[in-house]
PDB file of C-alpha atoms in Angstrom:
ATOM      1  CA  MET A  28       0.017   0.045   0.024  1.00 38.00           C
ATOM      2  CA  ASN A  29       1.399   3.383  -0.868  1.00 48.00           C
ATOM      3  CA  GLN A  30       1.932   6.019   1.735  1.00 59.00           C
ATOM      4  CA  SER A  31      -0.852   8.377   0.672  1.00 59.00           C
ATOM      5  CA  LEU A  32      -3.320   5.543   0.912  1.00 57.00           C
ATOM      6  CA  ASP A  33      -2.012   4.675   4.372  1.00 64.00           C
ATOM      7  CA  LEU A  34      -2.589   8.233   5.426  1.00 70.00           C
ATOM      8  CA  ALA A  35      -6.071   8.306   3.902  1.00 69.00           C
ATOM      9  CA  PHE A  36      -7.140   5.091   5.674  1.00 66.00           C
ATOM     10  CA  SER A  37      -5.636   6.220   8.927  1.00 72.00           C
ATOM     11  CA  ALA A  38      -7.496   9.484   8.692  1.00 76.00           C
ATOM     12  CA  LEU A  39     -10.702   7.551   7.965  1.00 72.00           C
ATOM     13  CA  SER A  40     -10.297   5.319  10.949  1.00 69.00           C
ATOM     14  CA  ASP A  41     -11.622   8.071  13.191  1.00 74.00           C
ATOM     15  CA  ALA A  42     -15.390   8.374  13.548  1.00 69.00           C
ATOM     16  CA  THR A  43     -15.364  12.162  13.954  1.00 77.00           C
ATOM     17  CA  ARG A  44     -13.304  12.637  10.836  1.00 82.00           C
ATOM     18  CA  ARG A  45     -15.741  10.468   8.864  1.00 77.00           C
ATOM     19  CA  ALA A  46     -18.579  12.621  10.173  1.00 78.00           C
ATOM     20  CA  ILE A  47     -16.738  15.738   8.976  1.00 84.00           C
ATOM     21  CA  LEU A  48     -16.250  14.173   5.581  1.00 81.00           C
ATOM     22  CA  SER A  49     -19.900  13.351   5.240  1.00 77.00           C
ATOM     23  CA  ARG A  50     -20.844  16.911   6.105  1.00 79.00           C
ATOM     24  CA  LEU A  51     -18.440  18.177   3.481  1.00 83.00           C
ATOM     25  CA  ALA A  52     -19.879  15.826   0.921  1.00 75.00           C
ATOM     26  CA  ILE A  53     -22.885  18.128   0.907  1.00 75.00           C
ATOM     27  CA  GLY A  54     -20.764  21.155   0.228  1.00 81.00           C
ATOM     28  CA  GLU A  55     -18.005  23.503   1.410  1.00 88.00           C
ATOM     29  CA  ALA A  56     -18.105  24.539   5.090  1.00 90.00           C
ATOM     30  CA  THR A  57     -16.070  26.788   7.421  1.00 90.00           C
ATOM     31  CA  VAL A  58     -14.601  25.526  10.698  1.00 88.00           C
ATOM     32  CA  MET A  59     -17.244  27.487  12.454  1.00 84.00           C
ATOM     33  CA  GLU A  60     -19.980  25.851  10.472  1.00 83.00           C
ATOM     34  CA  LEU A  61     -18.592  22.426  11.100  1.00 84.00           C
ATOM     35  CA  ALA A  62     -18.343  23.068  14.795  1.00 81.00           C
ATOM     36  CA  ALA A  63     -21.493  25.020  15.497  1.00 69.00           C
ATOM     37  CA  PRO A  64     -24.385  22.435  15.255  1.00 58.00           C
ATOM     38  CA  PHE A  65     -22.492  20.113  17.542  1.00 58.00           C
ATOM     39  CA  ALA A  66     -21.366  22.533  20.184  1.00 60.00           C
ATOM     40  CA  MET A  67     -17.771  21.458  19.568  1.00 69.00           C
ATOM     41  CA  THR A  68     -14.744  23.593  20.120  1.00 82.00           C
ATOM     42  CA  GLN A  69     -13.170  24.991  17.024  1.00 84.00           C
ATOM     43  CA  PRO A  70      -9.588  23.942  18.008  1.00 88.00           C
ATOM     44  CA  ALA A  71     -10.849  20.330  18.217  1.00 86.00           C
ATOM     45  CA  ILE A  72     -12.366  20.508  14.766  1.00 87.00           C
ATOM     46  CA  SER A  73      -9.246  22.210  13.457  1.00 90.00           C
ATOM     47  CA  ARG A  74      -7.064  19.369  14.723  1.00 90.00           C
ATOM     48  CA  HIS A  75      -9.138  16.920  12.744  1.00 90.00           C
ATOM     49  CA  LEU A  76      -9.152  19.090   9.676  1.00 92.00           C
ATOM     50  CA  ARG A  77      -5.319  19.125   9.750  1.00 92.00           C
ATOM     51  CA  VAL A  78      -5.277  15.342   9.709  1.00 91.00           C
ATOM     52  CA  LEU A  79      -7.724  15.219   6.804  1.00 90.00           C
ATOM     53  CA  GLU A  80      -5.819  17.837   4.887  1.00 90.00           C
ATOM     54  CA  GLU A  81      -2.500  15.998   5.378  1.00 88.00           C
ATOM     55  CA  ALA A  82      -4.117  12.832   4.127  1.00 83.00           C
ATOM     56  CA  GLY A  83      -5.254  14.652   0.963  1.00 83.00           C
ATOM     57  CA  LEU A  84      -8.903  14.131   1.704  1.00 84.00           C
ATOM     58  CA  ILE A  85      -9.874  17.804   1.933  1.00 90.00           C
ATOM     59  CA  THR A  86      -8.546  21.101   0.619  1.00 90.00           C
ATOM     60  CA  ARG A  87      -8.876  24.487   2.157  1.00 91.00           C
ATOM     61  CA  ARG A  88      -8.805  27.865   0.577  1.00 90.00           C
ATOM     62  CA  VAL A  89      -8.229  31.260   2.022  1.00 87.00           C
ATOM     63  CA  GLU A  90     -11.165  33.648   2.093  1.00 84.00           C
ATOM     64  CA  GLY A  91     -10.306  36.625   4.311  1.00 84.00           C
ATOM     65  CA  ALA A  92      -9.916  35.245   7.799  1.00 80.00           C
ATOM     66  CA  LYS A  93     -11.860  32.169   6.980  1.00 83.00           C
ATOM     67  CA  ARG A  94     -10.451  28.951   5.581  1.00 87.00           C
ATOM     68  CA  PRO A  95     -13.439  27.074   4.152  1.00 91.00           C
ATOM     69  CA  CYS A  96     -12.903  23.334   3.577  1.00 92.00           C
ATOM     70  CA  ARG A  97     -14.134  21.093   0.873  1.00 89.00           C
ATOM     71  CA  LEU A  98     -13.630  17.458  -0.196  1.00 84.00           C
ATOM     72  CA  ALA A  99     -10.490  17.018  -2.327  1.00 82.00           C
ATOM     73  CA  PRO A 100     -11.568  15.854  -5.737  1.00 72.00           C
ATOM     74  CA  LYS A 101      -9.242  12.872  -5.730  1.00 68.00           C
ATOM     75  CA  GLY A 102      -9.292  12.359  -1.967  1.00 64.00           C
ATOM     76  CA  LEU A 103     -11.659   9.522  -1.513  1.00 62.00           C
ATOM     77  CA  ALA A 104     -10.902   8.163  -4.976  1.00 58.00           C
ATOM     78  CA  GLY A 105     -14.535   8.071  -5.771  1.00 57.00           C
ATOM     79  CA  ILE A 106     -17.537   6.050  -5.280  1.00 62.00           C
ATOM     80  CA  ASP A 107     -16.014   2.791  -4.140  1.00 67.00           C
ATOM     81  CA  GLU A 108     -14.890   4.107  -0.788  1.00 66.00           C
ATOM     82  CA  TRP A 109     -18.274   5.725  -0.125  1.00 65.00           C
ATOM     83  CA  LEU A 110     -19.987   2.454  -1.038  1.00 75.00           C
ATOM     84  CA  GLY A 111     -17.788   0.580   1.400  1.00 72.00           C
ATOM     85  CA  LEU A 112     -18.657   2.918   4.266  1.00 68.00           C
ATOM     86  CA  PHE A 113     -22.368   3.039   3.367  1.00 76.00           C
ATOM     87  CA  ARG A 114     -22.428  -0.740   3.322  1.00 80.00           C
ATOM     88  CA  ARG A 115     -21.194  -0.876   6.925  1.00 74.00           C
ATOM     89  CA  ALA A 116     -23.943   1.534   7.813  1.00 73.00           C
ATOM     90  CA  LEU A 117     -26.672  -0.642   6.280  1.00 83.00           C
ATOM     91  CA  GLU A 118     -25.203  -3.777   7.785  1.00 84.00           C
ATOM     92  CA  ALA A 119     -25.644  -2.401  11.295  1.00 82.00           C
ATOM     93  CA  ASN A 120     -29.377  -1.706  10.605  1.00 88.00           C
ATOM     94  CA  TYR A 121     -30.054  -5.002   8.948  1.00 91.00           C
ATOM     95  CA  SER A 122     -28.399  -7.133  11.649  1.00 89.00           C
ATOM     96  CA  ARG A 123     -30.673  -5.393  14.127  1.00 90.00           C
ATOM     97  CA  LEU A 124     -33.585  -6.210  11.841  1.00 93.00           C
ATOM     98  CA  ASP A 125     -32.484  -9.847  11.805  1.00 93.00           C
ATOM     99  CA  GLU A 126     -32.777  -9.874  15.572  1.00 92.00           C
ATOM    100  CA  VAL A 127     -36.204  -8.237  15.513  1.00 94.00           C
ATOM    101  CA  LEU A 128     -37.511 -10.747  12.984  1.00 94.00           C
ATOM    102  CA  ALA A 129     -36.122 -13.699  15.040  1.00 93.00           C
ATOM    103  CA  ILE A 130     -37.860 -12.396  18.163  1.00 93.00           C
ATOM    104  CA  GLN A 131     -41.157 -12.027  16.204  1.00 92.00           C
ATOM    105  CA  ALA A 132     -40.830 -15.585  14.858  1.00 90.00           C
ATOM    106  CA  LYS A 133     -40.170 -16.995  18.308  1.00 91.00           C
ATOM    107  CA  ARG A 134     -43.195 -15.144  19.756  1.00 90.00           C
ATOM    108  CA  ARG A 135     -45.449 -16.551  17.017  1.00 87.00           C
ATOM    109  CA  LYS A 136     -44.105 -20.045  17.565  1.00 87.00           C
ATOM    110  CA  ASP A 137     -44.613 -19.730  21.338  1.00 90.00           C
ATOM    111  CA  LYS A 138     -48.201 -18.655  20.808  1.00 86.00           C
ATOM    112  CA  ASN A 139     -49.026 -21.632  18.611  1.00 80.00           C
TER     113      ASN A 139
ATOM    114  CA  MET B  26     -26.232 -16.328   4.502  1.00 48.00           C
ATOM    115  CA  ALA B  27     -27.726 -12.911   4.845  1.00 64.00           C
ATOM    116  CA  GLU B  28     -24.952 -11.287   2.748  1.00 83.00           C
ATOM    117  CA  LEU B  29     -25.588  -7.688   1.821  1.00 86.00           C
ATOM    118  CA  THR B  30     -24.765  -6.666  -1.737  1.00 89.00           C
ATOM    119  CA  LEU B  31     -24.455  -2.989  -2.692  1.00 87.00           C
ATOM    120  CA  LYS B  32     -23.541  -1.676  -6.115  1.00 88.00           C
ATOM    121  CA  THR B  33     -24.068   1.271  -8.321  1.00 88.00           C
ATOM    122  CA  GLU B  34     -25.930   1.065 -11.581  1.00 92.00           C
ATOM    123  CA  GLY B  35     -25.371   3.695 -14.256  1.00 91.00           C
ATOM    124  CA  ASP B  36     -24.856   7.233 -13.020  1.00 88.00           C
ATOM    125  CA  LYS B  37     -27.845   7.591 -10.751  1.00 93.00           C
ATOM    126  CA  HIS B  38     -28.747   4.330  -9.101  1.00 94.00           C
ATOM    127  CA  VAL B  39     -27.643   2.397  -6.033  1.00 92.00           C
ATOM    128  CA  VAL B  40     -28.873  -1.163  -5.651  1.00 93.00           C
ATOM    129  CA  VAL B  41     -28.885  -2.964  -2.336  1.00 92.00           C
ATOM    130  CA  THR B  42     -29.913  -6.579  -1.824  1.00 93.00           C
ATOM    131  CA  ARG B  43     -30.202  -8.432   1.519  1.00 93.00           C
ATOM    132  CA  ARG B  44     -31.687 -11.828   2.408  1.00 93.00           C
ATOM    133  CA  PHE B  45     -33.729 -12.243   5.606  1.00 92.00           C
ATOM    134  CA  ALA B  46     -34.672 -15.431   7.410  1.00 92.00           C
ATOM    135  CA  ALA B  47     -38.348 -14.433   7.582  1.00 93.00           C
ATOM    136  CA  SER B  48     -41.402 -14.276   5.348  1.00 95.00           C
ATOM    137  CA  PRO B  49     -41.919 -11.433   2.828  1.00 96.00           C
ATOM    138  CA  GLU B  50     -44.901 -10.424   5.000  1.00 96.00           C
ATOM    139  CA  ALA B  51     -42.705 -10.058   8.106  1.00 94.00           C
ATOM    140  CA  VAL B  52     -40.001  -8.138   6.280  1.00 95.00           C
ATOM    141  CA  TYR B  53     -42.517  -5.872   4.540  1.00 96.00           C
ATOM    142  CA  ARG B  54     -44.194  -5.138   7.929  1.00 95.00           C
ATOM    143  CA  ALA B  55     -40.815  -4.372   9.406  1.00 94.00           C
ATOM    144  CA  HIS B  56     -40.478  -1.648   6.733  1.00 95.00           C
ATOM    145  CA  THR B  57     -43.996  -0.188   7.080  1.00 97.00           C
ATOM    146  CA  GLU B  58     -44.929  -0.452  10.782  1.00 96.00           C
ATOM    147  CA  SER B  59     -43.490   2.329  12.861  1.00 96.00           C
ATOM    148  CA  ALA B  60     -43.262   0.425  16.125  1.00 94.00           C
ATOM    149  CA  THR B  61     -40.987  -2.115  14.310  1.00 93.00           C
ATOM    150  CA  ILE B  62     -39.065   0.444  12.300  1.00 93.00           C
ATOM    151  CA  GLN B  63     -38.094   2.131  15.608  1.00 93.00           C
ATOM    152  CA  ARG B  64     -36.471  -1.007  16.783  1.00 90.00           C
ATOM    153  CA  TRP B  65     -33.982  -1.417  13.958  1.00 90.00           C
ATOM    154  CA  MET B  66     -33.509   1.603  11.715  1.00 89.00           C
ATOM    155  CA  LEU B  67     -31.374   3.324  14.261  1.00 83.00           C
ATOM    156  CA  GLY B  68     -28.016   4.009  12.676  1.00 70.00           C
ATOM    157  CA  PRO B  69     -25.106   4.409  15.056  1.00 64.00           C
ATOM    158  CA  GLU B  70     -24.973   2.638  18.364  1.00 68.00           C
ATOM    159  CA  GLY B  71     -26.657   4.689  21.113  1.00 72.00           C
ATOM    160  CA  TRP B  72     -29.011   6.518  18.762  1.00 78.00           C
ATOM    161  CA  SER B  73     -32.758   6.192  18.842  1.00 87.00           C
ATOM    162  CA  MET B  74     -35.722   7.200  16.716  1.00 91.00           C
ATOM    163  CA  PRO B  75     -38.018   9.109  18.992  1.00 93.00           C
ATOM    164  CA  VAL B  76     -40.366  10.099  16.110  1.00 95.00           C
ATOM    165  CA  CYS B  77     -41.485   7.649  13.468  1.00 96.00           C
ATOM    166  CA  ILE B  78     -44.358   8.594  11.249  1.00 97.00           C
ATOM    167  CA  CYS B  79     -44.981   6.002   8.600  1.00 97.00           C
ATOM    168  CA  GLU B  80     -48.371   6.273   6.838  1.00 98.00           C
ATOM    169  CA  ALA B  81     -48.130   3.208   4.669  1.00 97.00           C
ATOM    170  CA  LYS B  82     -50.598   4.172   1.938  1.00 97.00           C
ATOM    171  CA  PRO B  83     -50.137   5.951  -1.411  1.00 97.00           C
ATOM    172  CA  GLY B  84     -49.447   9.637  -0.672  1.00 97.00           C
ATOM    173  CA  GLY B  85     -48.786   8.795   2.998  1.00 98.00           C
ATOM    174  CA  LYS B  86     -46.185  10.677   4.824  1.00 98.00           C
ATOM    175  CA  ILE B  87     -42.912   9.458   6.238  1.00 97.00           C
ATOM    176  CA  ARG B  88     -40.980  11.275   8.938  1.00 96.00           C
ATOM    177  CA  TYR B  89     -38.132   9.630  10.897  1.00 92.00           C
ATOM    178  CA  GLU B  90     -36.292  11.645  13.594  1.00 91.00           C
ATOM    179  CA  TRP B  91     -33.081  10.364  15.021  1.00 85.00           C
ATOM    180  CA  SER B  92     -31.532  11.482  18.288  1.00 83.00           C
ATOM    181  CA  ASP B  93     -28.376  10.662  20.199  1.00 74.00           C
ATOM    182  CA  GLY B  94     -30.001  11.632  23.448  1.00 78.00           C
ATOM    183  CA  LYS B  95     -27.494  14.429  23.966  1.00 73.00           C
ATOM    184  CA  GLY B  96     -29.006  17.097  21.755  1.00 71.00           C
ATOM    185  CA  ALA B  97     -27.693  16.006  18.408  1.00 69.00           C
ATOM    186  CA  GLY B  98     -30.103  14.728  15.785  1.00 73.00           C
ATOM    187  CA  PHE B  99     -31.485  14.977  12.244  1.00 77.00           C
ATOM    188  CA  TYR B 100     -34.474  13.828  10.340  1.00 85.00           C
ATOM    189  CA  LEU B 101     -35.801  12.400   7.140  1.00 89.00           C
ATOM    190  CA  THR B 102     -39.055  13.039   5.411  1.00 94.00           C
ATOM    191  CA  GLY B 103     -40.662  11.294   2.476  1.00 97.00           C
ATOM    192  CA  GLU B 104     -43.890  10.170   0.823  1.00 98.00           C
ATOM    193  CA  PHE B 105     -45.164   6.778  -0.201  1.00 98.00           C
ATOM    194  CA  VAL B 106     -45.912   6.437  -3.901  1.00 98.00           C
ATOM    195  CA  GLU B 107     -47.110   2.875  -4.324  1.00 98.00           C
ATOM    196  CA  LEU B 108     -47.595  -0.093  -2.003  1.00 98.00           C
ATOM    197  CA  GLU B 109     -48.272  -3.700  -2.965  1.00 98.00           C
ATOM    198  CA  PRO B 110     -48.625  -5.446   0.402  1.00 97.00           C
ATOM    199  CA  PHE B 111     -45.743  -7.877   1.181  1.00 97.00           C
ATOM    200  CA  ARG B 112     -44.258  -7.425  -2.326  1.00 98.00           C
ATOM    201  CA  ARG B 113     -43.231  -3.944  -3.175  1.00 98.00           C
ATOM    202  CA  ILE B 114     -42.907  -0.375  -1.815  1.00 98.00           C
ATOM    203  CA  VAL B 115     -42.155   2.765  -3.850  1.00 98.00           C
ATOM    204  CA  HIS B 116     -41.314   5.866  -1.890  1.00 98.00           C
ATOM    205  CA  VAL B 117     -39.437   9.142  -2.037  1.00 97.00           C
ATOM    206  CA  GLU B 118     -37.198  10.369   0.755  1.00 94.00           C
ATOM    207  CA  ARG B 119     -34.782  13.127   1.638  1.00 89.00           C
ATOM    208  CA  MET B 120     -32.556  13.887   4.581  1.00 81.00           C
ATOM    209  CA  HIS B 121     -32.633  17.250   6.453  1.00 78.00           C
ATOM    210  CA  LEU B 122     -29.255  18.189   7.694  1.00 66.00           C
ATOM    211  CA  PRO B 123     -30.952  20.667   8.214  1.00 66.00           C
ATOM    212  CA  ASP B 124     -31.168  21.654   4.603  1.00 70.00           C
ATOM    213  CA  PRO B 125     -32.996  19.022   2.560  1.00 80.00           C
ATOM    214  CA  THR B 126     -30.931  16.740   0.303  1.00 79.00           C
ATOM    215  CA  PRO B 127     -32.224  16.049  -3.227  1.00 85.00           C
ATOM    216  CA  ASP B 128     -35.004  13.453  -3.448  1.00 92.00           C
ATOM    217  CA  ASN B 129     -34.039   9.843  -3.426  1.00 93.00           C
ATOM    218  CA  HIS B 130     -36.624   7.630  -5.242  1.00 97.00           C
ATOM    219  CA  ILE B 131     -36.607   4.162  -3.814  1.00 96.00           C
ATOM    220  CA  GLU B 132     -38.299   0.946  -4.967  1.00 98.00           C
ATOM    221  CA  THR B 133     -38.099  -1.910  -2.492  1.00 97.00           C
ATOM    222  CA  THR B 134     -39.211  -5.485  -3.434  1.00 98.00           C
ATOM    223  CA  PHE B 135     -39.667  -8.471  -1.227  1.00 97.00           C
ATOM    224  CA  VAL B 136     -39.402 -11.820  -3.068  1.00 98.00           C
ATOM    225  CA  PRO B 137     -39.739 -15.266  -1.399  1.00 98.00           C
ATOM    226  CA  ASP B 138     -36.388 -17.046  -1.339  1.00 95.00           C
ATOM    227  CA  GLY B 139     -36.679 -20.580   0.112  1.00 95.00           C
ATOM    228  CA  ASP B 140     -37.900 -20.103   3.672  1.00 93.00           C
ATOM    229  CA  GLY B 141     -36.793 -16.455   3.674  1.00 94.00           C
ATOM    230  CA  THR B 142     -37.037 -13.248   1.691  1.00 95.00           C
ATOM    231  CA  LEU B 143     -34.764 -11.527  -0.721  1.00 96.00           C
ATOM    232  CA  MET B 144     -35.128  -7.785  -0.396  1.00 95.00           C
ATOM    233  CA  THR B 145     -33.917  -5.519  -3.238  1.00 96.00           C
ATOM    234  CA  MET B 146     -33.774  -1.805  -2.762  1.00 95.00           C
ATOM    235  CA  ARG B 147     -33.214   0.303  -5.897  1.00 96.00           C
ATOM    236  CA  MET B 148     -32.434   3.971  -5.258  1.00 95.00           C
ATOM    237  CA  THR B 149     -32.542   6.640  -7.981  1.00 96.00           C
ATOM    238  CA  LEU B 150     -30.789   9.911  -7.368  1.00 92.00           C
ATOM    239  CA  PRO B 151     -31.012  13.013  -9.601  1.00 91.00           C
ATOM    240  CA  ASP B 152     -27.385  12.699 -10.738  1.00 88.00           C
ATOM    241  CA  ALA B 153     -24.000  11.210  -9.990  1.00 84.00           C
ATOM    242  CA  LYS B 154     -22.855  13.958  -7.613  1.00 79.00           C
ATOM    243  CA  THR B 155     -26.033  13.683  -5.538  1.00 81.00           C
ATOM    244  CA  ARG B 156     -25.520   9.888  -5.392  1.00 84.00           C
ATOM    245  CA  GLU B 157     -22.064  10.359  -3.953  1.00 78.00           C
ATOM    246  CA  ALA B 158     -23.307  12.831  -1.323  1.00 74.00           C
ATOM    247  CA  MET B 159     -26.161  10.473  -0.460  1.00 77.00           C
ATOM    248  CA  LEU B 160     -23.697   7.614   0.162  1.00 78.00           C
ATOM    249  CA  ALA B 161     -21.610   9.894   2.276  1.00 72.00           C
ATOM    250  CA  THR B 162     -24.397  11.174   4.400  1.00 67.00           C
ATOM    251  CA  GLY B 163     -25.853   7.648   4.721  1.00 65.00           C
ATOM    252  CA  MET B 164     -22.447   6.590   5.864  1.00 60.00           C
ATOM    253  CA  GLU B 165     -22.533   9.181   8.673  1.00 55.00           C
ATOM    254  CA  HIS B 166     -26.032   8.177   9.755  1.00 53.00           C
ATOM    255  CA  GLY B 167     -25.229   4.555  10.022  1.00 45.00           C
ATOM    256  CA  MET B 168     -21.822   4.825  11.512  1.00 39.00           C
ATOM    257  CA  GLU B 169     -20.809   4.912  15.161  1.00 36.00           C
ATOM    258  CA  ALA B 170     -19.562   8.431  14.438  1.00 34.00           C
ATOM    259  CA  SER B 171     -20.738  11.490  16.230  1.00 33.00           C
ATOM    260  CA  TYR B 172     -19.259  14.852  16.998  1.00 36.00           C
ATOM    261  CA  VAL B 173     -20.878  14.584  20.387  1.00 34.00           C
ATOM    262  CA  ARG B 174     -19.005  11.558  21.289  1.00 32.00           C
ATOM    263  CA  LEU B 175     -15.762  13.325  20.506  1.00 31.00           C
ATOM    264  CA  GLU B 176     -16.835  16.216  22.656  1.00 31.00           C
ATOM    265  CA  SER B 177     -16.915  13.900  25.645  1.00 33.00           C
ATOM    266  CA  LEU B 178     -13.296  12.843  24.891  1.00 32.00           C
ATOM    267  CA  ILE B 179     -11.700  16.272  24.754  1.00 28.00           C
TER     268      ILE B 179
END
C-alpha cells in the first residue's frame, strides 16, 4: 500500500473525521459551520481538519480570515470508498432487523 | 447467509440486496410499521428514533427523527408512492441536515427465497454527484460516528 493511501485510511479510521467528511460531501463549510451544530470547540475541529488535509482528503482555501474546507476531488478516490462505508452503515441496521425478525418468529411459535 | 450486496448502476442508481430469514410479509411489515421500524432503523450505536411517522398508503407521509439523546439529531421526510402489500414499496425520501438533500426515489421489493425473503432496494438519485453525497451522508447516519462523542473525549 502506498503512503498516501495509508494516510487516507488512517484518517478515515476516526469516527469524527468520517462525520466531518460526510458533512463536506454536501458542500463546502467553514470551521465555524462544522463546529456550530455540535457545540464542539473550534480547536478540536481544526485538529481533525489538519489530519484530513495532510491525508489529501480535503482542501482548504483562504477567504479573508476564513479557511473554508471542501472534499478534495481525488481524496476519496470516488464512489467505491463511499460504497464501502455506506455498506457498513446498512449492515448495522439489517443485523438489528435480523434480531427483531427472530424475536417475532419466536413469539409466534410460542403462541401456537 | 444474509450477505448484503451493494452496487451502483449507471450514473444515478444504487442497488442494495439483502436476504432475511423471515417471510416477505414479516420483512414488509418491518419496513412499514412504525413500532417495528423504531427497533432497527437506528443508525449508530446509542441513537434512537423518538419520532417515526410512517403512513403506509399511497401519498402517505414518512418522517423519521433520530436523536443521540444528547441534543444531536437529524431527520428524514418522505412520501409513499405505491404499496403492494408484502411485495413492493415505492417511496421518495430526503434527509434534512438541516437543509433538505435532493429526493431519493426508492423501490423496494420483497421476493420469497426458500424459507426467507430476498429484499432488493433500488435507489434513484437525480445525478452522480448527488448519489455520492447520499452515500456519504448515509455513511454518517449509519456509523458509530458522532461529533458529540468526541466532545466527551476532549
